[in-house]
C-alpha cells in the first residue's frame, strides 16, 4: 500500500467527515493533506507513523514503503523488500 492509499484508509477509518477534519486530527494543514493525497508531497516520518496508526496499519511497514517511494535504485529495492517482509513473515525467512 503506497502512502496515498494509506492516507485514504486513514481518512476512512478515522471517521473524519472531511479531508479538513482529517488534517485537524493529524495537526497539519489541509494543503498538506491534499498534497499527500495528490502525490505532490510525501509526509515526514513522524506524520507517516500517525497516518499508519489512524489507518490501523503497521507503522514499520508504512515507514519502509514511504522510504521506498522517496528512494531510487538499489535503496528503493531494499526498502520495498523490507516493506514486503514486514507484511509477510515468510518473505523475511527467504
PDB file of C-alpha atoms in Angstrom:
ATOM      1  CA  UNK A   1       0.000   0.000   0.000  1.00  0.00           C
ATOM      2  CA  UNK A   2       1.524   3.317  -1.010  1.00  0.00           C
ATOM      3  CA  UNK A   3       1.393   6.497   1.042  1.00  0.00           C
ATOM      4  CA  UNK A   4      -1.583   7.916  -0.847  1.00  0.00           C
ATOM      5  CA  UNK A   5      -3.592   4.728  -0.292  1.00  0.00           C
ATOM      6  CA  UNK A   6      -2.602   4.741   3.370  1.00  0.00           C
ATOM      7  CA  UNK A   7      -3.890   8.295   3.736  1.00  0.00           C
ATOM      8  CA  UNK A   8      -7.232   7.342   2.161  1.00  0.00           C
ATOM      9  CA  UNK A   9      -7.508   4.383   4.538  1.00  0.00           C
ATOM     10  CA  UNK A  10      -6.733   6.678   7.486  1.00  0.00           C
ATOM     11  CA  UNK A  11      -9.475   9.016   6.289  1.00  0.00           C
ATOM     12  CA  UNK A  12     -11.982   6.186   6.021  1.00  0.00           C
ATOM     13  CA  UNK A  13     -11.118   4.594   9.359  1.00  0.00           C
ATOM     14  CA  UNK A  14     -10.822   7.834  11.299  1.00  0.00           C
ATOM     15  CA  UNK A  15     -14.455   8.728  10.766  1.00  0.00           C
ATOM     16  CA  UNK A  16     -13.457  12.202   9.620  1.00  0.00           C
ATOM     17  CA  UNK A  17     -16.304  13.855   7.748  1.00  0.00           C
ATOM     18  CA  UNK A  18     -13.943  15.820   5.501  1.00  0.00           C
ATOM     19  CA  UNK A  19     -10.296  15.981   4.493  1.00  0.00           C
ATOM     20  CA  UNK A  20     -10.076  19.184   6.524  1.00  0.00           C
ATOM     21  CA  UNK A  21     -11.169  17.262   9.633  1.00  0.00           C
ATOM     22  CA  UNK A  22      -8.504  14.654   8.937  1.00  0.00           C
ATOM     23  CA  UNK A  23      -5.931  17.447   8.669  1.00  0.00           C
ATOM     24  CA  UNK A  24      -7.051  18.764  12.064  1.00  0.00           C
ATOM     25  CA  UNK A  25      -6.760  15.272  13.546  1.00  0.00           C
ATOM     26  CA  UNK A  26      -3.223  14.950  12.168  1.00  0.00           C
ATOM     27  CA  UNK A  27      -2.389  18.536  13.228  1.00  0.00           C
ATOM     28  CA  UNK A  28      -1.335  19.530   9.727  1.00  0.00           C
ATOM     29  CA  UNK A  29      -2.735  21.890   7.124  1.00  0.00           C
ATOM     30  CA  UNK A  30      -5.422  20.921   4.642  1.00  0.00           C
ATOM     31  CA  UNK A  31      -2.941  21.923   1.959  1.00  0.00           C
ATOM     32  CA  UNK A  32      -0.506  19.284   3.184  1.00  0.00           C
ATOM     33  CA  UNK A  33      -3.213  16.594   3.275  1.00  0.00           C
ATOM     34  CA  UNK A  34      -4.191  17.459  -0.297  1.00  0.00           C
ATOM     35  CA  UNK A  35      -0.559  17.451  -1.448  1.00  0.00           C
ATOM     36  CA  UNK A  36      -0.019  13.970   0.026  1.00  0.00           C
ATOM     37  CA  UNK A  37      -3.328  12.763  -1.341  1.00  0.00           C
ATOM     38  CA  UNK A  38      -2.467  14.003  -4.838  1.00  0.00           C
ATOM     39  CA  UNK A  39       1.077  12.598  -4.761  1.00  0.00           C
ATOM     40  CA  UNK A  40       2.673  16.047  -4.819  1.00  0.00           C
ATOM     41  CA  UNK A  41       4.305  15.623  -1.411  1.00  0.00           C
ATOM     42  CA  UNK A  42       5.388  12.884   0.967  1.00  0.00           C
ATOM     43  CA  UNK A  43       4.830  13.043   4.711  1.00  0.00           C
ATOM     44  CA  UNK A  44       7.736  13.118   7.113  1.00  0.00           C
ATOM     45  CA  UNK A  45       8.468  10.015   9.159  1.00  0.00           C
ATOM     46  CA  UNK A  46       6.558  11.149  12.243  1.00  0.00           C
ATOM     47  CA  UNK A  47       3.481  12.060  10.200  1.00  0.00           C
ATOM     48  CA  UNK A  48       3.693   8.745   8.369  1.00  0.00           C
ATOM     49  CA  UNK A  49       3.552   6.941  11.718  1.00  0.00           C
ATOM     50  CA  UNK A  50       0.472   8.952  12.734  1.00  0.00           C
ATOM     51  CA  UNK A  51      -1.240   8.200   9.427  1.00  0.00           C
ATOM     52  CA  UNK A  52      -0.459   4.499   9.831  1.00  0.00           C
ATOM     53  CA  UNK A  53      -1.953   4.487  13.329  1.00  0.00           C
ATOM     54  CA  UNK A  54      -5.151   6.140  12.077  1.00  0.00           C
ATOM     55  CA  UNK A  55      -5.307   3.661   9.202  1.00  0.00           C
ATOM     56  CA  UNK A  56      -4.827   0.708  11.530  1.00  0.00           C
ATOM     57  CA  UNK A  57      -1.685  -0.210   9.602  1.00  0.00           C
ATOM     58  CA  UNK A  58       1.713  -1.312  10.819  1.00  0.00           C
ATOM     59  CA  UNK A  59       3.885   1.818  11.190  1.00  0.00           C
ATOM     60  CA  UNK A  60       7.078  -0.144  10.403  1.00  0.00           C
ATOM     61  CA  UNK A  61       5.652  -1.248   7.061  1.00  0.00           C
ATOM     62  CA  UNK A  62       4.377   2.265   6.367  1.00  0.00           C
ATOM     63  CA  UNK A  63       7.825   3.762   7.002  1.00  0.00           C
ATOM     64  CA  UNK A  64       9.521   1.192   4.765  1.00  0.00           C
ATOM     65  CA  UNK A  65       7.035   1.936   1.973  1.00  0.00           C
ATOM     66  CA  UNK A  66       7.462   5.691   2.408  1.00  0.00           C
ATOM     67  CA  UNK A  67      11.233   5.360   2.191  1.00  0.00           C
ATOM     68  CA  UNK A  68      10.873   3.172  -0.901  1.00  0.00           C
ATOM     69  CA  UNK A  69       8.793   5.922  -2.518  1.00  0.00           C
ATOM     70  CA  UNK A  70      11.454   8.513  -1.656  1.00  0.00           C
ATOM     71  CA  UNK A  71      14.372   6.405  -2.902  1.00  0.00           C
ATOM     72  CA  UNK A  72      15.787   5.182  -6.197  1.00  0.00           C
ATOM     73  CA  UNK A  73      17.775   2.217  -7.456  1.00  0.00           C
ATOM     74  CA  UNK A  74      19.173  -0.300  -5.002  1.00  0.00           C
ATOM     75  CA  UNK A  75      17.928   1.599  -1.963  1.00  0.00           C
ATOM     76  CA  UNK A  76      14.381   1.594  -3.327  1.00  0.00           C
ATOM     77  CA  UNK A  77      14.506  -2.150  -3.958  1.00  0.00           C
ATOM     78  CA  UNK A  78      15.802  -2.804  -0.435  1.00  0.00           C
ATOM     79  CA  UNK A  79      13.090  -0.665   1.160  1.00  0.00           C
ATOM     80  CA  UNK A  80      10.445  -2.396  -0.965  1.00  0.00           C
ATOM     81  CA  UNK A  81      11.788  -5.779   0.150  1.00  0.00           C
ATOM     82  CA  UNK A  82      11.708  -4.645   3.789  1.00  0.00           C
ATOM     83  CA  UNK A  83       8.101  -3.472   3.371  1.00  0.00           C
ATOM     84  CA  UNK A  84       7.106  -6.832   1.882  1.00  0.00           C
ATOM     85  CA  UNK A  85       8.932  -8.660   4.660  1.00  0.00           C
ATOM     86  CA  UNK A  86       7.067  -6.666   7.269  1.00  0.00           C
ATOM     87  CA  UNK A  87       3.773  -7.639   5.659  1.00  0.00           C
ATOM     88  CA  UNK A  88       4.636 -11.312   5.227  1.00  0.00           C
ATOM     89  CA  UNK A  89       6.996 -13.032   7.693  1.00  0.00           C
ATOM     90  CA  UNK A  90       7.580 -15.827   5.159  1.00  0.00           C
ATOM     91  CA  UNK A  91       9.407 -13.395   2.859  1.00  0.00           C
ATOM     92  CA  UNK A  92      11.759 -12.406   5.654  1.00  0.00           C
ATOM     93  CA  UNK A  93      12.763 -16.052   6.011  1.00  0.00           C
ATOM     94  CA  UNK A  94      13.970 -16.251   2.373  1.00  0.00           C
TER      95      UNK A  94
END
